[in-house]
Coordinates of C-alpha atoms in Angstrom, one line a residue:
M1469 CA -54.0 -164.7 -45.7
L1470 CA -55.7 -167.0 -43.3
T1471 CA -59.4 -167.6 -43.5
I1472 CA -60.5 -168.4 -40.0
S1473 CA -63.9 -170.0 -39.2
A1474 CA -66.0 -169.8 -36.1
A1475 CA -64.9 -173.2 -34.9
E1476 CA -61.2 -172.1 -35.3
V1477 CA -62.0 -168.9 -33.2
D1478 CA -63.4 -171.2 -30.5
R1479 CA -60.3 -173.3 -30.5
A1480 CA -58.0 -170.3 -30.3
L1481 CA -59.5 -168.5 -27.4
T1482 CA -60.4 -169.0 -23.7
F1483 CA -62.7 -166.8 -21.7
S1484 CA -60.2 -166.1 -18.9
G1485 CA -57.4 -165.6 -21.4
L1486 CA -59.3 -163.1 -23.6
V1487 CA -60.4 -161.1 -20.5
E1488 CA -56.8 -160.6 -19.7
T1489 CA -56.0 -159.8 -23.3
L1490 CA -58.7 -157.1 -23.3
R1491 CA -57.4 -155.8 -20.0
T1492 CA -54.0 -155.2 -21.5
A1493 CA -55.5 -153.7 -24.6
F1494 CA -57.5 -151.2 -22.7
R1495 CA -54.5 -150.3 -20.6
E1496 CA -52.2 -149.8 -23.6
G1497 CA -54.8 -148.3 -26.0
A1498 CA -55.0 -148.1 -29.8
V1499 CA -56.4 -145.7 -32.3
Q1500 CA -60.1 -146.5 -32.7
P1501 CA -62.3 -143.9 -34.5
V1502 CA -66.0 -143.9 -33.5
R1503 CA -67.6 -146.5 -35.7
H1504 CA -69.7 -145.6 -38.7
H1505 CA -73.5 -146.3 -38.7
H1506 CA -75.3 -146.5 -42.0
A1507 CA -79.1 -147.3 -42.2
I1508 CA -80.0 -149.6 -45.1
E1509 CA -83.7 -148.9 -45.7
R1510 CA -85.9 -151.8 -47.1
P1511 CA -89.3 -151.2 -48.6
D1512 CA -90.7 -154.4 -47.3
G1513 CA -89.3 -154.8 -43.8
A1514 CA -87.2 -153.4 -41.0
A1515 CA -84.2 -151.4 -41.9
S1516 CA -80.8 -153.0 -41.6
T1517 CA -77.7 -151.3 -40.1
L1518 CA -74.2 -151.4 -41.6
L1519 CA -71.5 -150.9 -39.1
L1520 CA -67.8 -150.2 -39.9
M1521 CA -65.4 -150.5 -37.0
P1522 CA -61.7 -149.7 -37.7
A1523 CA -58.7 -149.7 -35.3
W1524 CA -55.0 -149.9 -35.5
T1525 CA -52.0 -150.0 -33.2
D1526 CA -49.8 -146.9 -32.9
F1527 CA -46.5 -146.6 -34.8
D1528 CA -43.3 -145.2 -33.3
A1529 CA -41.4 -142.2 -34.7
A1530 CA -39.5 -144.4 -37.1
G1531 CA -42.7 -145.6 -38.7
T1532 CA -42.3 -149.1 -37.4
S1533 CA -44.3 -151.1 -34.8
A1534 CA -43.4 -154.5 -33.3
G1535 CA -46.4 -156.6 -34.0
G1536 CA -48.5 -153.7 -35.2
H1537 CA -51.8 -154.4 -36.9
I1538 CA -54.7 -152.7 -38.6
G1539 CA -58.2 -154.2 -38.4
V1540 CA -61.7 -153.4 -39.5
K1541 CA -64.9 -155.2 -38.8
I1542 CA -67.8 -155.0 -41.2
V1543 CA -71.1 -155.8 -39.6
T1544 CA -74.7 -155.9 -40.7
V1545 CA -77.7 -156.0 -38.2
S1546 CA -80.9 -157.2 -39.9
P1547 CA -83.7 -157.6 -37.3
D1548 CA -86.0 -159.5 -39.8
N1549 CA -83.5 -162.3 -40.0
N1550 CA -84.8 -163.9 -36.9
A1551 CA -88.1 -164.7 -38.6
I1552 CA -86.3 -166.8 -41.2
G1553 CA -84.0 -168.6 -38.8
K1554 CA -80.9 -166.6 -39.5
P1555 CA -78.8 -164.5 -37.0
A1556 CA -79.7 -160.8 -36.9
V1557 CA -76.0 -159.9 -36.8
M1558 CA -73.6 -160.9 -39.6
G1559 CA -70.0 -159.8 -40.0
L1560 CA -66.4 -160.3 -41.0
Y1561 CA -63.1 -159.1 -39.5
L1562 CA -60.2 -158.2 -41.7
L1563 CA -56.7 -158.1 -40.0
L1564 CA -53.8 -156.4 -41.8
D1565 CA -50.1 -156.0 -41.1
G1566 CA -49.7 -152.6 -39.4
V1567 CA -46.7 -151.6 -41.4
T1568 CA -47.3 -152.9 -44.9
G1569 CA -51.1 -153.2 -44.9
E1570 CA -50.7 -156.8 -46.1
P1571 CA -53.9 -158.9 -45.4
Q1572 CA -53.2 -161.4 -42.7
A1573 CA -56.5 -162.9 -41.8
M1574 CA -60.2 -162.9 -42.6
I1575 CA -62.0 -164.0 -39.4
D1576 CA -65.6 -165.0 -38.8
G1577 CA -66.9 -161.7 -37.5
Q1578 CA -70.0 -163.1 -35.7
R1579 CA -67.9 -165.4 -33.5
L1580 CA -65.2 -162.9 -32.9
T1581 CA -67.9 -160.4 -31.8
Q1582 CA -69.5 -162.9 -29.4
W1583 CA -66.2 -163.6 -27.7
R1584 CA -65.0 -160.1 -27.4
T1585 CA -68.4 -158.7 -26.3
A1586 CA -68.8 -161.2 -23.6
C1587 CA -65.2 -160.9 -22.4
A1588 CA -65.5 -157.1 -22.3
S1589 CA -68.5 -157.5 -20.0
A1590 CA -66.6 -159.9 -17.9
L1591 CA -63.6 -157.5 -17.8
A1592 CA -66.0 -154.8 -16.4
A1593 CA -67.4 -157.3 -13.9
S1594 CA -63.9 -158.0 -12.6
Y1595 CA -63.9 -154.4 -11.4
L1596 CA -67.6 -153.9 -10.7
A1597 CA -69.3 -157.1 -9.5
R1598 CA -69.0 -158.2 -5.9
E1599 CA -66.2 -160.7 -5.4
D1600 CA -68.8 -163.2 -4.1
A1601 CA -71.4 -162.7 -6.9
S1602 CA -72.8 -166.2 -7.5
R1603 CA -76.2 -165.8 -9.0
L1604 CA -76.3 -164.7 -12.7
L1605 CA -79.4 -163.7 -14.6
V1606 CA -79.0 -163.5 -18.4
I1607 CA -81.8 -161.6 -20.2
G1608 CA -82.2 -162.6 -23.8
A1609 CA -81.6 -166.0 -25.5
G1610 CA -79.8 -165.0 -28.6
A1611 CA -76.4 -166.2 -29.9
L1612 CA -74.6 -164.0 -27.4
S1613 CA -76.3 -165.3 -24.2
P1614 CA -74.2 -168.5 -23.7
F1615 CA -71.0 -166.5 -24.2
L1616 CA -72.1 -164.0 -21.5
A1617 CA -72.8 -166.8 -19.1
K1618 CA -69.4 -168.4 -19.7
A1619 CA -67.5 -165.2 -19.6
H1620 CA -69.0 -164.0 -16.3
S1621 CA -68.4 -167.5 -14.9
A1622 CA -64.8 -167.1 -15.7
V1623 CA -64.3 -164.0 -13.4
R1624 CA -66.8 -164.7 -10.6
P1625 CA -67.9 -167.8 -8.6
V1626 CA -71.2 -168.2 -10.4
K1627 CA -73.2 -171.1 -8.9
S1628 CA -76.6 -170.4 -10.6
I1629 CA -77.2 -169.2 -14.2
R1630 CA -80.8 -168.2 -15.0
I1631 CA -81.8 -167.6 -18.6
W1632 CA -84.9 -165.4 -19.3
N1633 CA -86.4 -164.7 -22.7
R1634 CA -89.8 -163.5 -23.9
T1635 CA -90.1 -166.9 -25.7
P1636 CA -89.4 -169.5 -23.0
A1637 CA -88.6 -172.2 -25.6
N1638 CA -85.6 -170.2 -26.7
A1639 CA -84.4 -169.9 -23.1
E1640 CA -84.8 -173.6 -22.7
K1641 CA -82.5 -174.3 -25.6
V1642 CA -79.7 -172.0 -24.2
A1643 CA -80.1 -173.4 -20.7
A1644 CA -80.0 -177.0 -21.9
A1645 CA -76.9 -176.3 -24.0
L1646 CA -75.1 -174.7 -21.1
H1647 CA -76.1 -177.5 -18.7
A1648 CA -74.8 -180.0 -21.2
E1649 CA -71.4 -178.3 -20.9
G1650 CA -71.5 -178.5 -17.1
F1651 CA -72.7 -175.0 -16.3
P1652 CA -75.4 -174.6 -13.6
A1653 CA -78.0 -173.2 -16.0
S1654 CA -81.8 -173.2 -15.9
V1655 CA -84.7 -171.3 -17.3
A1656 CA -85.9 -168.2 -15.4
G1657 CA -89.5 -167.7 -14.5
D1658 CA -90.9 -164.3 -13.5
L1659 CA -88.5 -161.6 -14.6
E1660 CA -89.3 -159.2 -11.8
T1661 CA -88.6 -161.9 -9.2
E1662 CA -85.4 -162.9 -10.9
L1663 CA -84.2 -159.2 -11.0
G1664 CA -84.6 -159.0 -7.2
E1665 CA -82.4 -162.1 -6.6
A1666 CA -79.6 -161.7 -9.1
D1667 CA -76.1 -160.7 -8.2
I1668 CA -75.2 -160.0 -11.8
V1669 CA -77.8 -159.1 -14.5
S1670 CA -76.5 -159.4 -18.0
S1671 CA -78.9 -158.3 -20.7
A1672 CA -78.4 -158.7 -24.5
T1673 CA -81.6 -157.6 -26.2
I1674 CA -82.6 -155.0 -28.8
T1675 CA -85.6 -153.8 -26.9
T1676 CA -86.7 -150.2 -26.9
A1677 CA -88.9 -150.7 -23.8
P1678 CA -86.7 -151.2 -20.7
L1679 CA -86.8 -154.7 -19.2
I1680 CA -84.6 -154.0 -16.2
K1681 CA -86.5 -152.1 -13.5
G1682 CA -84.0 -150.4 -11.1
A1683 CA -86.4 -150.5 -8.2
L1684 CA -86.2 -154.3 -8.1
L1685 CA -82.5 -154.6 -8.0
K1686 CA -81.0 -155.8 -4.8
P1687 CA -78.2 -153.9 -3.0
G1688 CA -74.8 -155.0 -4.3
A1689 CA -76.1 -156.0 -7.7
H1690 CA -74.1 -155.4 -10.9
V1691 CA -76.0 -154.7 -14.2
D1692 CA -74.3 -155.5 -17.5
L1693 CA -76.1 -153.9 -20.5
V1694 CA -74.9 -155.3 -23.8
G1695 CA -77.8 -155.3 -26.4
G1696 CA -78.8 -151.7 -27.2
F1697 CA -76.5 -150.2 -29.8
T1698 CA -78.6 -147.2 -30.9
P1699 CA -80.0 -144.1 -29.1
Q1700 CA -83.5 -145.6 -29.5
M1701 CA -82.8 -148.9 -27.8
R1702 CA -82.9 -149.1 -24.0
E1703 CA -82.7 -152.1 -21.7
S1704 CA -82.8 -150.3 -18.3
D1705 CA -85.1 -147.7 -16.8
D1706 CA -84.4 -144.4 -15.1
D1707 CA -84.5 -146.0 -11.7
A1708 CA -81.7 -148.3 -12.6
I1709 CA -79.6 -145.4 -13.8
S1710 CA -80.4 -143.3 -10.7
R1711 CA -79.6 -146.1 -8.2
A1712 CA -76.4 -147.2 -9.8
R1713 CA -72.8 -146.0 -10.2
V1714 CA -72.5 -145.9 -14.0
Y1715 CA -69.6 -147.1 -16.1
V1716 CA -69.1 -147.6 -19.9
D1717 CA -66.8 -149.3 -22.2
T1718 CA -65.8 -146.1 -24.0
R1719 CA -67.2 -142.6 -23.3
A1720 CA -67.1 -141.6 -26.9
G1721 CA -69.2 -144.6 -28.0
A1722 CA -71.6 -144.9 -25.1
T1723 CA -72.5 -141.2 -24.9
K1724 CA -73.3 -141.1 -28.6
E1725 CA -74.8 -144.5 -29.4
A1726 CA -76.3 -146.1 -26.3
G1727 CA -79.9 -145.3 -25.5
D1728 CA -79.3 -146.4 -21.9
I1729 CA -76.8 -143.5 -21.6
V1730 CA -78.0 -141.1 -24.3
Q1731 CA -81.6 -140.9 -23.1
P1732 CA -81.0 -140.3 -19.4
L1733 CA -78.3 -137.7 -20.3
A1734 CA -80.8 -135.9 -22.5
S1735 CA -83.5 -135.9 -19.7
G1736 CA -81.1 -134.9 -16.9
V1737 CA -81.5 -138.2 -15.0
L1738 CA -77.8 -138.8 -15.6
K1739 CA -75.3 -136.0 -15.4
P1740 CA -72.2 -136.3 -17.6
E1741 CA -69.9 -136.3 -14.6
A1742 CA -71.9 -139.2 -13.1
V1743 CA -70.4 -141.5 -15.8
I1744 CA -67.7 -142.5 -13.4
A1745 CA -65.2 -144.3 -15.7
D1746 CA -64.7 -146.3 -18.9
L1747 CA -62.7 -149.4 -19.4
H1748 CA -59.5 -147.5 -20.3
E1749 CA -59.6 -145.7 -16.9
L1750 CA -60.4 -148.8 -15.0
A1751 CA -57.7 -150.9 -16.6
R1752 CA -55.1 -148.1 -16.1
G1753 CA -56.1 -147.7 -12.4
E1754 CA -57.0 -144.1 -13.0
K1755 CA -60.5 -144.6 -11.7
Q1756 CA -61.8 -147.1 -9.1
G1757 CA -64.5 -149.7 -9.6
R1758 CA -66.8 -151.0 -6.9
Q1759 CA -66.4 -149.1 -3.6
R1760 CA -68.9 -150.8 -1.3
E1761 CA -70.5 -154.2 -1.2
S1762 CA -74.0 -152.7 -1.0
E1763 CA -73.8 -150.4 -4.0
I1764 CA -75.4 -151.1 -7.3
T1765 CA -73.1 -150.8 -10.4
L1766 CA -74.1 -150.5 -14.0
F1767 CA -71.9 -151.1 -17.1
K1768 CA -73.0 -150.1 -20.6
S1769 CA -71.2 -151.7 -23.5
V1770 CA -71.7 -150.6 -27.1
G1771 CA -68.6 -152.3 -28.4
A1772 CA -65.2 -150.9 -29.2
A1773 CA -63.1 -151.6 -32.2
L1774 CA -60.1 -152.0 -29.8
E1775 CA -61.8 -155.1 -28.5
D1776 CA -62.1 -156.6 -32.0
L1777 CA -58.5 -155.8 -32.8
A1778 CA -57.2 -157.3 -29.6
A1779 CA -59.3 -160.5 -30.1
G1780 CA -58.4 -160.7 -33.8
I1781 CA -54.7 -160.5 -33.1
A1782 CA -55.0 -163.1 -30.4
V1783 CA -56.8 -165.5 -32.8
Y1784 CA -54.3 -164.8 -35.6
K1785 CA -51.3 -165.4 -33.4
A1786 CA -52.7 -168.6 -31.9
L1787 CA -53.5 -170.1 -35.3
S1788 CA -50.6 -168.8 -37.4
T1789 CA -48.1 -170.3 -34.9
S1790 CA -49.9 -173.6 -34.9
Q1791 CA -49.7 -174.1 -38.6

């Protein structure tokens, strides 16, 4: 069994390559039960969340599958970690042979999640963002933010990357790191002003008070919501939902777990039939993405085990063949 570090994941993947890997994965499909959520209560701090995300490729009638795999991601989300300088999200990914169950790889789950999450957003943007989208606003300066900036830049001609965070110093760090790698990144000032200028708004926070005000979005904008993963978390307000054509990564996950979808569904602001498509339907050509240059599109991602499986297989194949 290979033990694969974050640095090795970085060497194995490219943003444009993983976007296409995910496009193929959503088109072909896999078995992916809705992930398990378990609250881990703590007497002296915020509760942690344990997430279990399994997926596997289908077998044929003979019980065999060319290249078949089983995978499971084990993730913990501990909000108090930020106060002690540790990432809020920790995780590991276990990849198994799809026929024998033999362990093949243990992969750094944080890095795999960052890559697949950002590339799933970029995959959605390839259907939903304007072809000429050049101004990107990233809300949040956590570990995922540079991945989102790079992934969106891989599918659209991004000429300006603005990073906004409640703590400007953290935005400065992300912008400086991106700039050092040659990306046109800088720190955003007033959030409301930035929302009115952005072609793509990509948000990765765990806020429960919406930061994205739909009334401020300009015609043709694309909104990418990544951070909220419980029904209580919400990054966009009702105006954003009402003004936009709404898409999700998976219907089963987003309509159960994502506050940006769950809350407006409960209040009637969003009708079930107004969730136009998920990534399976877009990748298979069953539903269409952006229809007009002036419309606002909104994509809500909660993460799908299929994404981890596809990314994990890609990493394993790249590294196992190079050794």
